[in-house]
Short mmCIF file of C-alpha atoms in Angstrom, two decimals:
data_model
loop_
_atom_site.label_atom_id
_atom_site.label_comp_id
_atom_site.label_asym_id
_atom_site.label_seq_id
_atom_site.Cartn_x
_atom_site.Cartn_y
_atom_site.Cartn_z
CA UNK N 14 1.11 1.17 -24.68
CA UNK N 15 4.67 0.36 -23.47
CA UNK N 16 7.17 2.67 -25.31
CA UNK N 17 5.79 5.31 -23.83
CA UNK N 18 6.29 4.09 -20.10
CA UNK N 19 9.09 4.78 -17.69
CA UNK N 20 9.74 0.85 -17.53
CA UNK N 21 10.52 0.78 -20.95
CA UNK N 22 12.85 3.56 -20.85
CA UNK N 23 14.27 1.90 -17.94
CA UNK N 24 14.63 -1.21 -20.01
CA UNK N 25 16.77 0.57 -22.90
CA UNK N 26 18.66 2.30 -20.49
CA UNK N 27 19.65 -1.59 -19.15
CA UNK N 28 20.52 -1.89 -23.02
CA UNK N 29 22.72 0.87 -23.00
CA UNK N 30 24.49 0.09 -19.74
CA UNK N 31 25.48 -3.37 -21.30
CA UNK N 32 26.32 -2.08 -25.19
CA UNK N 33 29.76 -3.35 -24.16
CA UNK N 34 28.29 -6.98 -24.51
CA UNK N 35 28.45 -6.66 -27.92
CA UNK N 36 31.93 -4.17 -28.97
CA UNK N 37 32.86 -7.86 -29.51
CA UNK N 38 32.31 -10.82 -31.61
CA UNK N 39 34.97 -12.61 -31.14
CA UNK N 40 33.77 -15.68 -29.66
CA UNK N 41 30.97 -15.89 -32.60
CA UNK N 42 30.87 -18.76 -35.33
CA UNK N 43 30.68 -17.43 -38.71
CA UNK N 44 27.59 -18.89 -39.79
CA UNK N 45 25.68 -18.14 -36.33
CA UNK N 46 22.43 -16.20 -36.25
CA UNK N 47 23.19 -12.64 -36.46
CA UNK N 48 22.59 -10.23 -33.51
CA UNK N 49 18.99 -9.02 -35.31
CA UNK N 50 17.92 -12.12 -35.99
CA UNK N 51 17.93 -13.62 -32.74
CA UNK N 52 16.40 -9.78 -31.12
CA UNK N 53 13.37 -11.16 -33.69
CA UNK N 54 13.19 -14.40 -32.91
CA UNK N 55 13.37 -13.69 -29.07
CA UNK N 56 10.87 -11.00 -29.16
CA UNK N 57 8.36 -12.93 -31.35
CA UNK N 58 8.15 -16.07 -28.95
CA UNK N 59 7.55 -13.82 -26.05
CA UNK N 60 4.87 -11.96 -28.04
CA UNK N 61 2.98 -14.99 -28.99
CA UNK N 62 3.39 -15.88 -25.48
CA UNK N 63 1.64 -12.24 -24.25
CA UNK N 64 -0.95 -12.65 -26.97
CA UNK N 65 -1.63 -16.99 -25.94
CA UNK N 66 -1.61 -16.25 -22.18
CA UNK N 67 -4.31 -13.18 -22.71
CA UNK N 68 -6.96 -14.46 -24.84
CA UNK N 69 -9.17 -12.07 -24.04
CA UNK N 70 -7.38 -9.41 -26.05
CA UNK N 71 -8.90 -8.31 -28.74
CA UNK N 72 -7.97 -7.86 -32.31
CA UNK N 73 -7.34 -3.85 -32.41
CA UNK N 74 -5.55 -4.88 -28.77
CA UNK N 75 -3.32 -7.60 -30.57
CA UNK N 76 -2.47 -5.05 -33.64
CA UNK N 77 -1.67 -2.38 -31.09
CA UNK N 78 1.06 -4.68 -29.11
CA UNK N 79 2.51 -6.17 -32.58
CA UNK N 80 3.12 -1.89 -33.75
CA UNK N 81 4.51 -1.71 -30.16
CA UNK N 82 7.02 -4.42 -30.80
CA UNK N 83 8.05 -2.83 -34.13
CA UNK N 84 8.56 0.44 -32.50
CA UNK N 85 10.86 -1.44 -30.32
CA UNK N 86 12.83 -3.03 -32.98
CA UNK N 87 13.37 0.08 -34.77
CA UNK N 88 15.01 1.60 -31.75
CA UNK N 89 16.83 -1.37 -31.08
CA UNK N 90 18.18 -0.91 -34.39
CA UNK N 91 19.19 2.37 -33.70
CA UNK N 92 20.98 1.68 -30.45
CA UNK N 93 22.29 -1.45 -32.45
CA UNK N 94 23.06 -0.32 -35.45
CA UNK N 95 26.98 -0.95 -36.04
CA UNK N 96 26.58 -4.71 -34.72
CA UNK N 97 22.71 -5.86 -35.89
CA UNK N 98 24.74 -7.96 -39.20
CA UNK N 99 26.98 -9.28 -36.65
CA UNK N 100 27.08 -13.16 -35.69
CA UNK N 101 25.72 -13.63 -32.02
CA UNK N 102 27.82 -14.88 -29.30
CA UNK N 103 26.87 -16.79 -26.38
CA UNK N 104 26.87 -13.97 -23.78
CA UNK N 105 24.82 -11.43 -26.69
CA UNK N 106 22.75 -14.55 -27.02
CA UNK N 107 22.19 -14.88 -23.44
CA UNK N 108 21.26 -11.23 -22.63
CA UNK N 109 19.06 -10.99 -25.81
CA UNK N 110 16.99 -13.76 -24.13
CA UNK N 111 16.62 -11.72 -21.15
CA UNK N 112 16.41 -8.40 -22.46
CA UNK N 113 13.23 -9.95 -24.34
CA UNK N 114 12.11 -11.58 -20.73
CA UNK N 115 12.15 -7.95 -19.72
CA UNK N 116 9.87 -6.72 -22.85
CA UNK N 117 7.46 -9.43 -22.33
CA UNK N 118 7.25 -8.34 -18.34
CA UNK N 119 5.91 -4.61 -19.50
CA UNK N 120 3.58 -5.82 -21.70
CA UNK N 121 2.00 -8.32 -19.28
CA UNK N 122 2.10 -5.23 -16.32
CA UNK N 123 0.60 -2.76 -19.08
CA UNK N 124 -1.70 -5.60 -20.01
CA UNK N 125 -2.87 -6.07 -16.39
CA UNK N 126 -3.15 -3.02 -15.45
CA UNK N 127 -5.68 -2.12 -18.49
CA UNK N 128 -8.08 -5.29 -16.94
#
């Protein structure tokens, strides 16, 4: 559906160009939300939001996107993987919220396009 499209390859190729966002965690509280965490909770709100604003998906449809996203968590694992236990800071906090603006923006092209 998406991780097979040049926008997400586009979109981890962002990732990559900005893995220098998080070298650092410095400016992160101890007990803050760790950098996989938040990826999860981002990602989940905006796919609730994709699955609330399309009602007319169906169930197969719905199961399809939620594999999608856990294809995309894996590799964000992989690209992540020395910092995912990490506490968040503001600025990783601030481009995790956009990164999964960007994810939700696929689906809802892919989405439209299929209707």
């Amino acid at each position: 559906m998406v991780t097979d499209t040049e926008g997400y390859i586009h979109i981890i190729e962002y990732l990559t160009e900005h893995l220098s966002l998080f070298e650092h965690s410095n400016n992160a509280a101890q007990n803050s939300t760790s950098v996989m965490e938040l990826i999860e909770i981002e990602l989940s709100e905006q796919i609730i939001a994709v699955c609330s604003q399309n009602e007319s998906l169906s169930f197969n449809e719905r199961n399809a996107i939620i594999r999608e996203v856990d294809a995309i968590v894996y590799d964000l694992e992989e690209i992540l993987s020395g910092v995912i236990n990490n506490p968040v800071t503001p600025e990783q906090a601030s481009f995790i919220k956009e990164f999964a603006g960007l994810i939700k923006n696929l689906f809802d092209n892919v989405i439209n396009s299929l209707q």
